[in-house]
Amino acid sequence: MKQGLFKILENKELAPDVHQLVLEGDTSAIRCAGQFIDIRLDGHFLRRPFSICDWTSSTLTVVYRTVGKGTAELSEYQTGKTVELLTGLGNGFDTTVSGDKPLLVAGGSGVPMMYALAKELIAEGKQVSAVLGYRTAADVFLANDIEALGVNVTITTEDGTLGIKGFVTDAMQDMDYTYFYTCGPEAMFKAVHRIAATSGQFSFEARMGCGYGACMGCTMETKNGYKRICKDGPVLVREELIW
Amino acid sequence: MVNTKTTLCGIELDNPVIPASGTFGYGSEFAELYDINCLGTLSMKGSTRDPRFGNPTPRIAECAGGMMNSVGLQNPGIDAVISTELPKLRKVFHKPIMANICGYSLDEYAENAAKMDKAEQVGWLEINISCPNVHCGGMSFGTVPENAAEVTRAVKAVTTKPVIMKLTPNVTDIVSIARACEEAGADGVSLINTMMGMAIDLRTRKPLLANITGGLSGPAVKPVALRMVYQVSQAVNIPVIGIGGITTAEDVLEMMLAGATAVEVGAANVADPFACKKIIDSLPAVMEKYNIQSLKDIIGGAH
């Protein structure tokens, strides 16, 4: 983990209530996809955790949904502004266990981190597929970018306005994969957990206090004991979940 | 050169800054970031006899000027703390530590205190009779003077280490609780633990915290903490540790002027992992700015 100042290079809307933030600063603490960052916002006591969509040695991309007061204020931050970050938080995904045909399954704000993960898996020479779920066609974001990495992308929408009508699990049924990685809302997690054909990793969201394992605010009970989502997670493996 | 030293129950501290229990884990997360030997001491996460998961999540909520938590004393149980966490801490922290203990009965407080009494690394016992997030035990011992005195006596009977009673602000008269602890033999008191509060989620129209209520901490509670430290330190002859909303070296000086011998920094650690280090690093310059040569000279100076 590192604390550092980052400059905003870009902060633009990608889809309704979804924004892309590009920051410039020292990203050397980030080890792998699935880790997260904490941004300090003006006038707020606690930081806000965000998944990492992409990073280079000097830039960091975060795609976030405006869900509350903090993220709504963040969406108003202008290019050139400096923000303080904690980077390299959490365990991240383990790609060594993926086999040669990993499947990425994501819904809504779970989609962004799949970009970084897909990049990593493709670089390892794997044949990557993804099922990305959205409510409606107008909500779709990042699907083209993930496809452009060389990923075989299937889109599902709840209302059928794009891709397969239904949920991500409807598209997963007939797919051939060696392992899966998923991020999305809890209802989606439980459905994926129920029908998945292989082992896999789940990246959890939580209301966090510190983000670095000190306050025990975001603990979850697992078969392997109590896990702090911020420090022992956010990625947990299918076999340890109590569902 | 200014003198930042202070003496807490006979043990000298290099400076008065102590991370508060429950906001610093067992120190290891912070030891990865900086040398935590710069701290005066640290108060470990509270230990109970049995392992506890704590309360359901969400158990953290932000609010203006601070935060609320309803963690509910998550800990692996005192035996695991002694066998696993203390040896790990010994590698990264070389000063006497403060062991925070909680209980659900007088017997449990005594049993836990007796176990920590044997731990050579432990310099002080801080007895939590003020946790607002557990339904029996915890705060129920700290809201009635006679109950607080009973816990004090039970713990004092089994340890020779200094006993510091951690008090709740959720009472009509904190002075009477502090006096009862002193009369029962307490070597010090620490205050304040968090204030009971709550948050409502407009979308669900329900309390945001799964436990419904939580403990408020952060800069919002500092004026209450200053007032209570001021009142208690005038009423007792044992040292008072000031806790509540400290985020800067200036806050430390204010708390000591109010009557604190040392201070604990809580919520600030949750907002910034370097909070304690930043306070300690800036303390000498801020002391010079206000013409303070020795911290010991200003304790209770506002009385």
Coordinates of C-alpha atoms in Angstrom, one line a residue:
Chain A
M1 CA 0.0 0.0 0.0
K2 CA 1.1 3.5 -0.8
Q3 CA -0.2 7.0 -0.1
G4 CA 0.2 9.5 -2.8
L5 CA -1.1 12.5 -4.7
F6 CA -2.7 12.0 -8.1
K7 CA -3.7 14.6 -10.7
I8 CA -7.0 14.2 -12.6
L9 CA -6.3 13.9 -16.3
E10 CA -9.9 13.1 -17.3
N11 CA -13.3 12.7 -15.5
K12 CA -16.1 12.1 -18.0
E13 CA -19.5 10.3 -18.2
L14 CA -19.5 7.0 -20.0
A15 CA -23.1 6.0 -19.5
P16 CA -25.9 7.3 -17.3
D17 CA -24.5 7.7 -13.8
V18 CA -21.2 6.0 -14.9
H19 CA -18.0 8.0 -15.0
Q20 CA -14.4 7.4 -16.1
L21 CA -11.7 9.0 -14.0
V22 CA -8.1 9.0 -15.3
L23 CA -5.4 9.9 -12.8
E24 CA -1.7 10.6 -13.0
G25 CA 0.6 9.5 -10.2
D26 CA 2.8 6.8 -8.7
T27 CA 1.0 3.4 -9.3
S28 CA 4.0 1.2 -8.2
A29 CA 2.0 -0.3 -5.3
I30 CA -0.5 -1.9 -7.6
R31 CA 0.4 -5.6 -8.1
C32 CA -2.5 -7.1 -10.0
A33 CA -6.0 -6.8 -11.3
G34 CA -8.7 -7.0 -8.6
Q35 CA -6.9 -4.7 -6.1
F36 CA -8.5 -1.4 -5.3
I37 CA -7.7 2.2 -4.4
D38 CA -9.1 4.6 -1.8
I39 CA -9.8 8.2 -2.7
R40 CA -10.0 11.0 -0.2
L41 CA -12.8 13.4 -1.1
D42 CA -13.0 17.0 0.1
G43 CA -15.2 17.5 3.1
H44 CA -15.6 13.7 3.8
F45 CA -14.1 12.0 6.8
L46 CA -13.8 8.5 5.2
R47 CA -12.2 7.6 1.9
R48 CA -14.1 6.0 -0.9
P49 CA -12.9 2.6 -2.3
F50 CA -12.9 2.0 -6.1
S51 CA -11.9 -1.0 -8.2
I52 CA -9.1 -0.5 -10.8
C53 CA -10.1 -0.6 -14.4
D54 CA -6.6 -0.1 -15.9
W55 CA -3.2 1.2 -15.0
T56 CA 0.2 2.0 -16.4
S57 CA 3.4 3.0 -14.5
S58 CA 2.1 6.6 -14.2
T59 CA -1.7 6.5 -14.8
L60 CA -4.7 4.9 -13.3
T61 CA -8.2 4.5 -14.7
V62 CA -11.3 4.1 -12.5
V63 CA -14.8 3.7 -13.8
Y64 CA -17.3 4.4 -11.1
R65 CA -21.1 4.7 -10.6
T66 CA -22.5 7.7 -8.8
V67 CA -24.4 6.1 -6.0
G68 CA -24.2 8.6 -3.2
K69 CA -23.1 12.1 -2.1
G70 CA -19.4 11.3 -2.3
T71 CA -19.4 9.8 -5.8
A72 CA -21.8 12.6 -7.0
E73 CA -19.2 15.2 -5.8
L74 CA -16.3 13.2 -7.3
S75 CA -18.1 13.3 -10.7
E76 CA -17.9 17.2 -10.5
Y77 CA -14.1 17.2 -10.0
Q78 CA -12.3 19.0 -12.8
T79 CA -9.3 18.1 -14.9
G80 CA -6.1 19.3 -13.2
K81 CA -7.3 18.9 -9.6
T82 CA -5.1 16.9 -7.2
V83 CA -6.6 14.1 -5.0
E84 CA -5.0 11.9 -2.4
L85 CA -5.1 8.2 -2.8
L86 CA -4.2 5.0 -1.1
T87 CA -3.1 2.5 -3.8
G88 CA -2.5 -1.2 -4.0
L89 CA -5.1 -2.2 -1.5
G90 CA -6.5 -5.8 -1.2
N91 CA -5.4 -9.1 -2.5
G92 CA -6.6 -9.0 -6.2
F93 CA -7.3 -11.9 -8.5
D94 CA -5.1 -15.0 -8.8
T95 CA -4.6 -15.8 -12.5
T96 CA -2.3 -18.8 -12.0
V97 CA -5.3 -21.1 -11.4
S98 CA -7.4 -20.0 -14.4
G99 CA -6.7 -22.8 -16.9
D100 CA -6.5 -21.9 -20.6
K101 CA -10.2 -20.8 -21.0
P102 CA -11.2 -18.4 -18.2
L103 CA -14.6 -16.8 -18.1
L104 CA -15.3 -13.3 -16.8
V105 CA -18.8 -12.7 -15.4
A106 CA -19.7 -9.2 -14.4
G107 CA -22.8 -7.0 -13.8
G108 CA -23.0 -3.2 -13.7
S109 CA -20.3 -1.6 -11.6
G110 CA -18.5 -5.0 -11.5
V111 CA -17.5 -4.6 -15.2
P112 CA -14.6 -2.1 -14.9
M113 CA -12.2 -4.4 -13.0
M114 CA -12.7 -7.1 -15.6
Y115 CA -10.9 -4.9 -18.1
A116 CA -7.7 -5.0 -16.1
L117 CA -8.1 -8.7 -15.4
A118 CA -8.8 -9.5 -19.1
K119 CA -5.6 -7.6 -20.1
E120 CA -3.6 -9.7 -17.6
L121 CA -5.1 -13.1 -18.8
I122 CA -4.7 -12.2 -22.5
A123 CA -1.1 -11.3 -21.8
E124 CA -0.7 -14.8 -20.3
G125 CA -1.8 -16.3 -23.6
K126 CA -5.2 -17.4 -22.4
Q127 CA -8.4 -17.7 -24.4
V128 CA -10.7 -15.3 -22.5
S129 CA -14.5 -15.0 -22.7
A130 CA -16.8 -12.6 -20.8
V131 CA -20.4 -12.3 -20.0
L132 CA -21.3 -8.7 -19.1
G133 CA -24.8 -8.0 -17.7
Y134 CA -26.6 -4.7 -17.8
R135 CA -30.1 -3.5 -17.2
T136 CA -30.7 -2.1 -20.7
A137 CA -28.8 -1.2 -23.9
A138 CA -28.3 2.4 -22.8
D139 CA -26.5 1.3 -19.7
V140 CA -23.8 -0.6 -21.6
F141 CA -20.2 0.6 -21.1
L142 CA -16.7 -0.8 -21.5
A143 CA -18.0 -3.8 -23.5
N144 CA -16.3 -2.7 -26.7
D145 CA -13.1 -1.9 -24.9
I146 CA -13.0 -5.4 -23.3
E147 CA -13.8 -6.9 -26.7
A148 CA -11.0 -4.9 -28.3
L149 CA -8.5 -6.7 -26.0
G150 CA -9.3 -9.9 -27.8
V151 CA -12.0 -11.2 -25.4
N152 CA -15.0 -13.1 -26.7
V153 CA -17.8 -10.9 -25.2
T154 CA -21.4 -11.8 -24.6
I155 CA -23.8 -9.1 -23.5
T156 CA -27.0 -9.7 -21.5
T157 CA -29.6 -7.1 -20.8
E158 CA -32.6 -7.5 -18.4
D159 CA -35.0 -6.0 -21.0
G160 CA -33.5 -7.7 -24.1
T161 CA -32.6 -4.4 -25.8
L162 CA -29.1 -5.7 -26.5
G163 CA -27.6 -9.2 -26.6
I164 CA -29.2 -12.0 -24.7
K165 CA -32.4 -11.1 -22.8
G166 CA -32.0 -12.0 -19.1
F167 CA -29.2 -12.3 -16.6
V168 CA -25.6 -13.3 -16.9
T169 CA -26.4 -16.7 -15.7
D170 CA -28.7 -17.3 -18.7
A171 CA -25.6 -16.8 -21.0
M172 CA -23.3 -18.8 -18.8
Q173 CA -25.3 -22.0 -19.0
D174 CA -24.0 -23.2 -22.4
M175 CA -20.4 -21.8 -22.2
D176 CA -17.3 -23.8 -22.0
Y177 CA -14.7 -22.5 -19.5
T178 CA -12.0 -23.8 -17.2
Y179 CA -12.4 -21.3 -14.4
F180 CA -14.4 -18.1 -13.7
Y181 CA -13.9 -14.6 -12.2
T182 CA -16.9 -12.5 -11.2
C183 CA -17.9 -9.2 -9.8
G184 CA -21.4 -7.7 -9.4
P185 CA -24.4 -7.4 -7.1
E186 CA -25.1 -10.0 -4.4
A187 CA -28.1 -11.5 -6.2
M188 CA -25.9 -12.1 -9.3
F189 CA -23.1 -13.6 -7.1
K190 CA -25.5 -16.1 -5.5
A191 CA -26.9 -17.2 -8.9
V192 CA -23.4 -17.6 -10.4
H193 CA -22.3 -19.5 -7.3
R194 CA -25.3 -21.8 -7.8
I195 CA -24.9 -22.7 -11.5
A196 CA -21.2 -22.3 -12.2
A197 CA -19.5 -25.5 -13.6
T198 CA -16.0 -24.8 -12.2
S199 CA -14.2 -23.2 -9.3
G200 CA -13.9 -19.4 -9.4
Q201 CA -13.1 -16.1 -7.7
F202 CA -15.6 -13.5 -6.4
S203 CA -14.6 -9.9 -5.9
F204 CA -16.8 -8.4 -3.1
E205 CA -18.0 -4.9 -2.5
A206 CA -18.4 -3.6 1.1
R207 CA -19.0 -0.5 3.1
M208 CA -15.5 0.0 4.4
G209 CA -14.0 2.0 7.2
C210 CA -10.2 2.1 6.7
G211 CA -9.6 0.0 3.6
Y212 CA -6.4 -1.6 5.0
G213 CA -7.5 -4.1 7.6
A214 CA -7.4 -2.1 10.8
C215 CA -11.0 -1.3 11.8
M216 CA -12.7 -4.7 11.2
G217 CA -15.6 -2.8 9.6
C218 CA -16.1 -5.0 6.5
T219 CA -15.6 -8.5 7.9
M220 CA -17.4 -11.5 6.3
E221 CA -17.7 -15.0 7.6
T222 CA -16.2 -17.7 5.4
K223 CA -15.4 -21.4 5.7
N224 CA -11.8 -20.3 6.3
G225 CA -12.8 -18.0 9.2
Y226 CA -13.5 -14.3 9.3
K227 CA -12.2 -12.3 6.4
R228 CA -11.8 -8.6 6.1
I229 CA -13.0 -7.7 2.6
C230 CA -10.5 -4.9 2.4
K231 CA -7.4 -6.8 3.5
D232 CA -8.0 -10.6 3.2
G233 CA -10.3 -9.8 0.1
P234 CA -11.9 -8.3 -1.8
V235 CA -11.4 -11.5 -3.8
L236 CA -12.6 -14.7 -2.2
V237 CA -12.7 -18.2 -3.8
R238 CA -16.0 -20.0 -4.5
E239 CA -15.2 -22.9 -2.1
E240 CA -14.8 -20.7 1.0
L241 CA -18.2 -18.9 0.6
I242 CA -21.0 -19.9 2.9
W243 CA -24.0 -19.8 0.5
Chain B
M1 CA 14.6 20.9 21.9
V2 CA 11.1 20.5 23.3
N3 CA 10.3 17.6 25.6
T4 CA 7.4 15.5 24.4
K5 CA 7.7 12.9 27.2
T6 CA 4.9 12.1 29.6
T7 CA 4.5 9.5 32.4
L8 CA 1.5 7.2 32.4
C9 CA 1.0 5.3 35.7
G10 CA 4.7 5.2 36.3
I11 CA 5.8 4.2 32.8
E12 CA 7.4 7.0 30.7
L13 CA 6.2 7.5 27.2
D14 CA 8.3 9.1 24.5
N15 CA 5.2 11.1 23.5
P16 CA 1.6 11.0 24.6
V17 CA 0.2 9.6 21.3
I18 CA -1.5 6.2 21.6
P19 CA -3.6 4.6 18.8
A20 CA -7.0 3.8 20.4
S21 CA -8.2 0.3 20.7
G22 CA -10.1 -1.0 17.7
T23 CA -8.6 1.4 15.2
F24 CA -5.2 0.0 14.9
G25 CA -5.8 -3.8 14.9
Y26 CA -2.7 -5.4 16.5
G27 CA -0.4 -2.9 14.8
S28 CA 0.9 -5.1 11.9
E29 CA -1.0 -3.3 9.1
F30 CA 0.7 -0.1 10.2
A31 CA 4.1 -1.6 10.8
E32 CA 4.2 -2.4 7.1
L33 CA 3.9 1.4 6.4
Y34 CA 6.2 3.0 9.0
D35 CA 8.2 2.2 12.2
I36 CA 5.5 2.1 14.8
N37 CA 8.1 2.5 17.6
C38 CA 7.5 6.2 17.2
L39 CA 4.2 5.8 19.1
G40 CA 4.0 6.5 22.8
T41 CA 2.4 3.0 23.1
L42 CA -0.6 1.4 21.4
S43 CA -3.9 0.0 22.7
M44 CA -4.6 -3.3 21.1
K45 CA -8.0 -4.4 19.7
G46 CA -10.2 -5.4 22.6
S47 CA -10.0 -9.0 23.7
T48 CA -12.9 -11.1 25.0
R49 CA -12.7 -14.7 26.4
D50 CA -14.3 -16.3 23.3
P51 CA -13.7 -15.5 19.7
R52 CA -16.3 -13.0 18.4
F53 CA -17.4 -12.2 14.8
G54 CA -19.0 -9.0 16.0
N55 CA -22.2 -7.5 14.6
P56 CA -23.7 -8.0 11.1
T57 CA -22.6 -5.7 8.3
P58 CA -22.9 -2.9 7.3
R59 CA -21.2 -1.8 10.4
I60 CA -19.5 1.5 9.3
A61 CA -21.3 4.7 8.3
E62 CA -19.8 8.1 7.6
C63 CA -21.4 11.3 9.0
A64 CA -20.5 15.0 9.1
G65 CA -17.3 15.4 11.0
G66 CA -16.7 11.7 11.6
M67 CA -18.1 8.2 11.4
M68 CA -20.1 5.6 13.2
N69 CA -19.2 2.0 13.8
S70 CA -21.0 -1.0 15.1
V71 CA -18.2 -3.5 14.8
G72 CA -19.1 -5.2 18.1
L73 CA -15.7 -6.3 19.4
Q74 CA -14.7 -8.7 16.7
N75 CA -11.6 -10.5 18.0
P76 CA -10.1 -14.0 17.9
G77 CA -10.4 -14.5 21.7
I78 CA -7.9 -13.7 24.3
D79 CA -5.9 -17.0 24.1
A80 CA -5.3 -16.4 20.4
V81 CA -4.4 -12.8 21.0
I82 CA -1.8 -13.9 23.6
S83 CA -0.4 -16.9 21.6
T84 CA -0.5 -15.3 18.1
E85 CA -0.8 -11.5 18.1
L86 CA 1.5 -10.7 21.0
P87 CA 4.5 -12.6 19.5
K88 CA 3.9 -10.9 16.1
L89 CA 3.7 -7.5 17.7
R90 CA 6.9 -8.1 19.7
K91 CA 8.8 -8.2 16.4
V92 CA 7.7 -4.8 15.3
F93 CA 7.0 -2.9 18.5
H94 CA 9.5 -2.8 21.4
K95 CA 7.7 -0.7 24.0
P96 CA 5.2 -1.8 26.7
I97 CA 1.8 -2.1 25.2
M98 CA -1.7 -1.4 26.4
A99 CA -3.9 -4.5 26.5
N100 CA -7.6 -3.7 26.0
I101 CA -10.0 -6.1 27.7
C102 CA -13.8 -6.5 27.5
G103 CA -16.1 -8.9 29.3
Y104 CA -19.7 -10.1 29.6
S105 CA -19.5 -10.8 33.4
L106 CA -17.3 -9.9 36.3
D107 CA -15.7 -13.3 36.1
E108 CA -14.8 -12.8 32.5
Y109 CA -13.2 -9.4 33.1
A110 CA -11.1 -11.0 35.9
E111 CA -10.2 -14.1 33.9
N112 CA -9.1 -11.9 30.9
A113 CA -7.2 -9.6 33.1
A114 CA -5.4 -12.5 34.9
K115 CA -4.3 -13.8 31.5
M116 CA -3.0 -10.4 30.3
D117 CA -1.3 -9.9 33.6
K118 CA 1.1 -12.7 32.7
A119 CA 2.1 -11.2 29.4
E120 CA 5.4 -9.6 29.9
Q121 CA 4.9 -7.2 26.9
V122 CA 1.8 -5.7 28.5
G123 CA 2.5 -2.4 30.4
W124 CA -1.1 -1.4 31.2
L125 CA -4.5 -3.0 31.2
E126 CA -7.3 -0.9 29.7
I127 CA -10.6 -2.2 30.8
N128 CA -13.4 -1.5 28.3
I129 CA -16.6 -0.9 30.3
S130 CA -18.0 1.3 27.6
C131 CA -18.6 -0.5 24.3
P132 CA -21.9 0.7 23.0
N133 CA -22.2 -2.1 20.4
V134 CA -22.7 -5.2 22.5
H135 CA -26.0 -6.1 24.1
C136 CA -24.8 -7.5 27.4
G137 CA -21.6 -6.6 29.2
G138 CA -19.7 -3.8 27.6
M139 CA -21.3 -0.4 28.3
S140 CA -23.8 -1.8 30.9
F141 CA -20.9 -2.0 33.3
G142 CA -19.8 1.6 32.7
T143 CA -23.1 3.4 33.1
V144 CA -23.6 2.8 36.9
P145 CA -20.9 3.8 39.3
E146 CA -21.2 0.7 41.5
N147 CA -21.0 -1.6 38.5
A148 CA -17.9 0.2 37.3
A149 CA -16.4 -0.1 40.7
E150 CA -17.1 -3.8 40.8
V151 CA -15.3 -4.4 37.6
T152 CA -12.4 -2.3 38.8
R153 CA -12.1 -4.3 42.0
A154 CA -12.4 -7.6 40.2
V155 CA -9.6 -6.7 37.8
K156 CA -7.3 -5.1 40.4
A157 CA -7.5 -8.3 42.5
V158 CA -5.8 -10.3 39.8
T159 CA -3.1 -8.0 38.4
T160 CA -0.2 -5.9 39.5
K161 CA -0.2 -4.0 36.2
P162 CA -1.7 -0.5 36.1
V163 CA -5.5 -0.7 35.4
I164 CA -7.0 2.0 33.3
M165 CA -10.8 2.0 33.1
K166 CA -12.2 3.1 29.7
L167 CA -15.4 5.2 30.2
T168 CA -18.4 5.9 28.1
P169 CA -19.8 9.3 27.5
N170 CA -23.3 7.9 27.3
V171 CA -24.1 8.7 30.9
T172 CA -25.6 11.6 32.8
D173 CA -22.6 12.1 35.0
I174 CA -19.2 10.7 33.9
V175 CA -17.5 12.3 36.9
S176 CA -19.4 10.0 39.3
I177 CA -18.3 6.9 37.2
A178 CA -14.6 8.1 37.2
R179 CA -14.7 8.7 41.0
A180 CA -16.2 5.2 41.6
C181 CA -13.4 3.7 39.6
E182 CA -10.7 5.7 41.5
E183 CA -12.2 4.7 44.8
A184 CA -12.2 1.0 43.7
G185 CA -8.5 1.2 43.0
A186 CA -8.2 2.2 39.3
D187 CA -4.8 3.5 38.4
G188 CA -6.2 5.7 35.6
V189 CA -9.2 6.4 33.4
S190 CA -9.5 6.8 29.6
L191 CA -12.3 8.7 28.0
I192 CA -14.3 9.0 25.9
N193 CA -15.4 5.8 24.1
T194 CA -17.9 6.5 21.2
M195 CA -21.2 8.2 21.6
M196 CA -24.3 6.3 20.6
G197 CA -25.8 7.5 17.3
M198 CA -27.5 6.3 14.1
A199 CA -27.8 6.8 10.4
I200 CA -30.9 6.4 8.1
D201 CA -30.6 5.2 4.5
L202 CA -33.1 7.3 2.4
R203 CA -33.3 4.6 -0.3
T204 CA -34.3 1.8 2.0
R205 CA -35.9 4.1 4.6
K206 CA -34.2 2.0 7.3
P207 CA -31.2 2.4 9.6
L208 CA -28.1 2.1 7.6
L209 CA -26.1 0.1 10.2
A210 CA -27.3 -3.5 10.5
N211 CA -27.1 -3.2 14.3
I212 CA -29.4 -0.1 14.0
T213 CA -27.2 2.1 16.3
G214 CA -23.5 2.7 16.3
G215 CA -20.7 4.6 18.1
L216 CA -20.0 8.1 16.8
S217 CA -16.3 9.2 16.7
G218 CA -14.1 11.6 14.9
P219 CA -13.7 15.4 15.1
A220 CA -17.5 15.8 15.7
V221 CA -17.0 14.5 19.3
K222 CA -13.9 16.4 20.3
P223 CA -15.7 19.2 22.2
V224 CA -17.6 16.7 24.2
A225 CA -14.4 14.8 25.0
L226 CA -12.5 17.9 26.0
R227 CA -15.4 18.9 28.3
M228 CA -15.5 15.5 30.0
V229 CA -11.7 15.2 30.3
Y230 CA -11.7 18.7 31.9
Q231 CA -14.4 17.7 34.4
V232 CA -13.0 14.3 35.2
S233 CA -9.4 15.4 35.6
Q234 CA -10.4 18.0 38.1
A235 CA -12.4 15.4 40.2
V236 CA -9.9 12.6 40.4
N237 CA -6.2 12.2 41.3
I238 CA -5.3 9.5 38.8
P239 CA -4.1 10.1 35.3
V240 CA -6.7 10.6 32.5
I241 CA -6.2 9.6 28.9
G242 CA -8.0 11.9 26.6
I243 CA -9.8 10.3 23.7
G244 CA -12.2 11.8 21.1
G245 CA -11.7 13.4 17.7
I246 CA -7.9 14.0 17.9
T247 CA -6.5 14.4 14.4
T248 CA -3.7 17.0 14.8
A249 CA -0.9 17.9 17.2
E250 CA -2.9 21.0 18.2
D251 CA -5.7 18.7 19.3
V252 CA -3.2 16.8 21.5
L253 CA -2.2 20.0 23.2
E254 CA -5.8 21.1 23.8
M255 CA -6.6 17.7 25.3
M256 CA -3.6 17.9 27.6
L257 CA -4.5 21.4 28.7
A258 CA -7.9 20.0 29.5
G259 CA -6.2 17.6 31.9
A260 CA -5.1 14.6 29.9
T261 CA -1.8 12.9 30.8
A262 CA -1.7 11.1 27.4
V263 CA -4.1 10.9 24.5
E264 CA -5.6 8.2 22.3
V265 CA -6.2 8.7 18.6
G266 CA -9.0 6.6 17.2
A267 CA -11.1 7.5 14.1
A268 CA -8.2 9.4 12.5
N269 CA -6.4 6.0 12.0
V270 CA -9.4 4.8 10.0
A271 CA -9.3 7.9 7.7
D272 CA -5.5 8.0 7.3
P273 CA -3.1 5.1 8.1
F274 CA -0.3 7.7 8.8
A275 CA -2.4 9.8 11.2
C276 CA -0.5 9.0 14.4
K277 CA 2.9 9.4 12.7
K278 CA 1.9 12.8 11.3
I279 CA 0.7 14.0 14.7
I280 CA 3.9 12.8 16.4
D281 CA 6.2 14.3 13.7
S282 CA 4.5 17.7 13.9
L283 CA 4.2 17.8 17.7
P284 CA 7.6 19.5 18.4
A285 CA 7.1 22.3 16.0
V286 CA 3.5 22.9 17.2
M287 CA 4.8 22.9 20.8
E288 CA 7.4 25.5 19.9
K289 CA 4.8 27.6 18.1
Y290 CA 2.9 27.8 21.4
N291 CA 6.0 28.2 23.6
I292 CA 5.6 24.8 25.3
Q293 CA 9.0 23.4 26.4
S294 CA 7.7 20.3 28.2
L295 CA 4.4 18.6 27.7
K296 CA 4.3 17.5 31.3
D297 CA 4.0 21.2 32.3
I298 CA 0.7 21.8 30.5
I299 CA -1.3 18.9 31.8
G300 CA -4.5 20.5 33.2
G301 CA -3.2 23.9 32.4
A302 CA -6.7 25.1 31.4
H303 CA -8.1 24.4 34.9

